[in-house]
mmCIF file of C-alpha atoms in Angstrom:
data_model
loop_
_atom_site.group_PDB
_atom_site.id
_atom_site.type_symbol
_atom_site.label_atom_id
_atom_site.label_comp_id
_atom_site.label_asym_id
_atom_site.label_seq_id
_atom_site.Cartn_x
_atom_site.Cartn_y
_atom_site.Cartn_z
ATOM 1 C CA ALA A 19 41.492 7.994 84.843
ATOM 2 C CA ALA A 20 39.678 5.128 82.863
ATOM 3 C CA THR A 21 36.951 7.315 81.818
ATOM 4 C CA VAL A 22 39.051 9.559 80.354
ATOM 5 C CA ILE A 23 40.870 7.327 77.898
ATOM 6 C CA ILE A 24 37.545 5.877 76.984
ATOM 7 C CA ILE A 25 37.076 9.235 76.081
ATOM 8 C CA LEU A 26 39.619 9.313 73.898
ATOM 9 C CA LEU A 27 39.788 6.803 72.408
ATOM 10 C CA VAL A 28 35.884 7.131 71.162
ATOM 11 C CA ALA A 29 37.634 10.725 70.044
ATOM 12 C CA ILE A 30 40.527 9.036 67.982
ATOM 13 C CA TYR A 31 38.012 5.997 67.157
ATOM 14 C CA SER A 32 35.935 9.104 65.549
ATOM 15 C CA TYR A 33 37.976 11.209 64.174
ATOM 16 C CA LEU A 34 40.076 8.602 62.435
ATOM 17 C CA HIS A 35 36.766 7.274 60.939
ATOM 18 C CA SER A 36 35.413 10.139 59.613
ATOM 19 C CA ARG A 37 38.844 10.744 57.766
ATOM 20 C CA ASP A 38 38.368 6.963 56.481
ATOM 21 C CA MET A 39 34.747 7.934 55.392
ATOM 22 C CA ARG A 40 36.232 11.342 53.844
ATOM 23 C CA ILE A 41 39.190 9.843 51.845
ATOM 24 C CA ILE A 42 36.814 6.781 50.776
ATOM 25 C CA ARG A 43 34.111 8.943 49.120
ATOM 26 C CA THR A 44 36.800 11.325 47.541
ATOM 27 C CA LYS A 45 38.038 7.965 45.942
ATOM 28 C CA ASN A 46 34.169 6.960 44.803
ATOM 29 C CA GLU A 47 34.074 10.723 43.625
ATOM 30 C CA ALA A 48 37.273 9.961 41.751
ATOM 31 C CA ILE A 49 35.604 6.292 40.413
ATOM 32 C CA ASP A 50 32.702 8.153 39.344
ATOM 33 C CA LYS A 51 34.095 10.767 37.382
ATOM 34 C CA ALA A 52 35.869 8.157 35.704
ATOM 35 C CA LEU A 53 32.913 5.368 35.416
ATOM 36 C CA LYS A 54 31.145 8.574 33.453
ATOM 37 C CA GLU A 55 34.376 9.687 31.513
ATOM 38 C CA VAL A 56 34.484 5.694 30.686
ATOM 39 C CA GLU A 57 30.875 5.835 29.733
ATOM 40 C CA GLU A 58 31.454 9.061 27.381
ATOM 41 C CA SER A 59 34.283 7.761 25.924
ATOM 42 C CA GLU A 60 32.392 4.609 24.933
ATOM 43 C CA MET A 61 29.406 6.870 23.555
ATOM 44 C CA LYS A 62 31.348 8.804 21.633
ATOM 45 C CA LYS A 63 33.412 5.656 20.101
ATOM 46 C CA LYS A 64 29.659 3.968 19.413
ATOM 47 C CA THR A 65 28.746 7.606 17.448
ATOM 48 C CA PHE A 66 32.061 8.345 15.558
ATOM 49 C CA ILE A 67 31.566 3.902 14.513
ATOM 50 C CA GLN A 68 27.954 4.735 13.536
ATOM 51 C CA ASN A 69 28.732 7.531 11.595
ATOM 52 C CA MET A 70 32.210 5.687 9.584
ATOM 53 C CA SER A 71 29.773 2.932 8.884
ATOM 54 C CA HIS A 72 27.335 5.644 7.486
ATOM 55 C CA GLU A 73 30.474 7.075 5.267
ATOM 56 C CA ILE A 74 31.444 3.841 4.214
ATOM 57 C CA ARG A 75 28.269 2.432 3.515
ATOM 58 C CA THR A 76 27.641 5.427 0.832
ATOM 59 C CA PRO A 77 30.473 4.863 -2.014
ATOM 60 C CA LEU A 78 30.828 1.443 -1.326
ATOM 61 C CA ASN A 79 26.841 1.199 -2.461
ATOM 62 C CA ALA A 80 27.350 3.518 -5.239
ATOM 63 C CA ILE A 81 30.507 1.764 -6.605
ATOM 64 C CA VAL A 82 28.175 -2.277 -6.261
ATOM 65 C CA GLY A 83 25.450 -0.837 -7.562
ATOM 66 C CA PHE A 84 27.347 1.007 -11.273
ATOM 67 C CA SER A 85 28.793 -1.867 -10.872
ATOM 68 C CA GLN A 86 25.596 -3.970 -11.549
ATOM 69 C CA ILE A 87 24.409 -1.908 -13.198
ATOM 70 C CA ILE A 88 27.095 -2.262 -15.852
ATOM 71 C CA LEU A 89 27.556 -5.515 -15.649
ATOM 72 C CA MET A 90 23.858 -6.396 -16.277
ATOM 73 C CA SER A 91 23.787 -3.859 -18.798
ATOM 74 C CA GLY A 92 25.232 -5.642 -21.799
ATOM 75 C CA ASP A 93 24.974 -4.087 -24.385
ATOM 76 C CA GLU A 94 21.947 -1.869 -23.362
ATOM 77 C CA LEU A 95 24.475 0.867 -22.172
ATOM 78 C CA SER A 96 25.736 3.894 -24.140
ATOM 79 C CA GLU A 97 29.500 4.495 -24.227
ATOM 80 C CA GLU A 98 28.585 8.221 -22.149
ATOM 81 C CA GLU A 99 26.219 6.110 -19.853
ATOM 82 C CA LYS A 100 28.946 3.826 -19.382
ATOM 83 C CA LYS A 101 31.503 6.465 -19.135
ATOM 84 C CA MET A 102 29.435 8.024 -16.434
ATOM 85 C CA PHE A 103 29.003 4.837 -14.481
ATOM 86 C CA ALA A 104 32.965 4.189 -14.473
ATOM 87 C CA GLU A 105 33.215 8.009 -13.324
ATOM 88 C CA ASN A 106 30.834 7.344 -10.926
ATOM 89 C CA ILE A 107 32.484 3.722 -9.836
ATOM 90 C CA ARG A 108 35.933 6.032 -9.694
ATOM 91 C CA SER A 109 35.091 8.985 -7.977
ATOM 92 C CA ASN A 110 32.986 6.827 -5.146
ATOM 93 C CA GLY A 111 36.456 4.162 -5.017
ATOM 94 C CA GLU A 112 38.671 7.560 -4.881
ATOM 95 C CA LEU A 113 36.029 9.359 -1.781
ATOM 96 C CA LEU A 114 36.530 5.682 -0.112
ATOM 97 C CA THR A 115 39.929 5.770 0.057
ATOM 98 C CA GLN A 116 39.698 9.218 1.980
ATOM 99 C CA ILE A 117 37.548 7.967 4.091
ATOM 100 C CA VAL A 118 39.905 5.075 4.730
ATOM 101 C CA GLU A 119 42.738 7.092 4.779
ATOM 102 C CA ASP A 120 40.941 9.211 7.696
ATOM 103 C CA ILE A 121 39.771 6.777 10.476
ATOM 104 C CA ILE A 122 43.359 4.702 10.284
ATOM 105 C CA ASP A 123 44.959 8.987 10.691
ATOM 106 C CA ALA A 124 42.172 9.384 13.290
ATOM 107 C CA SER A 125 45.056 10.896 15.873
ATOM 108 C CA GLU A 126 45.728 13.751 13.412
ATOM 109 C CA LEU A 127 41.985 14.620 13.448
ATOM 110 C CA GLU A 128 41.855 15.099 17.244
ATOM 111 C CA ASN A 129 45.541 17.005 17.144
ATOM 112 C CA ASN A 130 44.167 19.269 14.122
ATOM 113 C CA ASP A 131 47.220 17.950 12.271
ATOM 114 C CA ILE A 132 44.864 16.561 9.404
ATOM 115 C CA GLU A 133 45.314 18.284 5.909
ATOM 116 C CA ILE A 134 43.186 19.593 3.573
ATOM 117 C CA SER A 135 43.802 19.101 -0.539
ATOM 118 C CA ILE A 136 42.914 22.128 -2.436
ATOM 119 C CA GLU A 137 42.052 22.536 -5.663
ATOM 120 C CA ASP A 138 40.051 24.100 -8.388
ATOM 121 C CA VAL A 139 36.286 22.162 -8.729
ATOM 122 C CA ALA A 140 33.414 22.831 -10.771
ATOM 123 C CA PRO A 141 30.123 23.143 -8.266
ATOM 124 C CA ARG A 142 27.799 22.287 -10.891
ATOM 125 C CA LEU A 143 30.119 18.888 -11.829
ATOM 126 C CA LEU A 144 30.654 17.854 -8.475
ATOM 127 C CA CYS A 145 26.905 18.246 -7.690
ATOM 128 C CA ILE A 146 26.019 16.133 -10.361
ATOM 129 C CA THR A 147 28.597 13.063 -9.845
ATOM 130 C CA ALA A 148 26.683 13.259 -6.083
ATOM 131 C CA ILE A 149 23.148 13.291 -6.985
ATOM 132 C CA GLU A 150 24.477 10.281 -9.164
ATOM 133 C CA THR A 151 26.591 8.527 -6.023
ATOM 134 C CA ALA A 152 23.305 8.524 -4.373
ATOM 135 C CA ARG A 153 20.469 7.985 -7.719
ATOM 136 C CA HIS A 154 20.578 4.388 -6.315
ATOM 137 C CA ARG A 155 19.059 5.068 -2.926
ATOM 138 C CA GLU A 156 16.623 7.120 -4.622
ATOM 139 C CA LYS A 157 12.869 6.841 -3.792
ATOM 140 C CA ASP A 158 9.278 8.128 -6.477
ATOM 141 C CA ASN A 159 7.686 10.398 -3.797
ATOM 142 C CA VAL A 160 11.826 12.177 -3.292
ATOM 143 C CA PRO A 161 13.022 12.727 -6.429
ATOM 144 C CA ILE A 162 16.631 14.033 -7.202
ATOM 145 C CA MET A 163 17.120 17.167 -9.357
ATOM 146 C CA LEU A 164 19.976 20.164 -9.823
ATOM 147 C CA SER A 165 18.439 23.672 -10.822
ATOM 148 C CA THR A 166 21.394 25.186 -11.754
ATOM 149 C CA THR A 167 23.094 28.252 -13.830
ATOM 150 C CA LEU A 168 26.365 27.752 -13.459
ATOM 151 C CA THR A 169 28.821 26.279 -16.006
ATOM 152 C CA ASP A 170 31.395 23.876 -15.830
ATOM 153 C CA ASP A 171 34.075 26.301 -16.406
ATOM 154 C CA PHE A 172 32.726 27.899 -13.281
ATOM 155 C CA THR A 173 34.969 26.904 -10.494
ATOM 156 C CA VAL A 174 35.954 27.377 -6.786
ATOM 157 C CA LYS A 175 38.695 27.018 -4.599
ATOM 158 C CA THR A 176 37.908 23.798 -2.378
ATOM 159 C CA SER A 177 38.075 20.452 -0.968
ATOM 160 C CA LYS A 178 37.120 18.103 -3.650
ATOM 161 C CA LYS A 179 36.701 15.320 -1.607
ATOM 162 C CA ARG A 180 35.338 17.080 1.513
ATOM 163 C CA VAL A 181 32.355 18.944 -0.250
ATOM 164 C CA MET A 182 31.351 15.535 -2.104
ATOM 165 C CA GLN A 183 31.273 14.339 1.237
ATOM 166 C CA VAL A 184 29.176 16.630 2.461
ATOM 167 C CA LEU A 185 27.271 16.718 -0.653
ATOM 168 C CA ILE A 186 26.630 13.154 -0.664
ATOM 169 C CA ASN A 187 25.464 12.912 3.400
ATOM 170 C CA PHE A 188 23.052 15.565 2.869
ATOM 171 C CA LEU A 189 21.640 13.597 -0.457
ATOM 172 C CA THR A 190 21.279 10.428 1.465
ATOM 173 C CA ASN A 191 19.600 11.884 4.097
ATOM 174 C CA ALA A 192 17.607 14.339 2.833
ATOM 175 C CA ILE A 193 16.133 10.374 0.977
ATOM 176 C CA LYS A 194 15.852 8.850 4.306
ATOM 177 C CA HIS A 195 14.075 11.199 6.253
#
């Protein structure tokens, strides 16, 4: 009788131990999965911050650079050059404002609720503005040039700000790499 009780206790212990080990294994797998999700989320956050700092730095550099040129040049700049630099400052200010708004509205981006303003845009003028915005980063061995047969009256319907962001990113990355 004592042997039967011992066998029964060992069987019960073995069953309970096996069950507890399955529960622990399942919880460990859930913890591992949650940890992996946290690590992926942190990586996405880091990438997002790196991208946003690049996005913000580009128009800020243009604003500061063109402002310094205007302030330091005194009477050396023609009215047309001053007007062009001021337009670049204004344009980059608008771009920076849009980027900041996009960061604030990141939740809308995730929900595909972001609004894009479509307007008539002259691609040639947009390219010229993007080039002038990125020109302060130009290196001697990487000149920025525009060759087109488009006229200023040729327009397309698009998001001026979004296309400007893309063009500036292409230009700054081309210069950098």
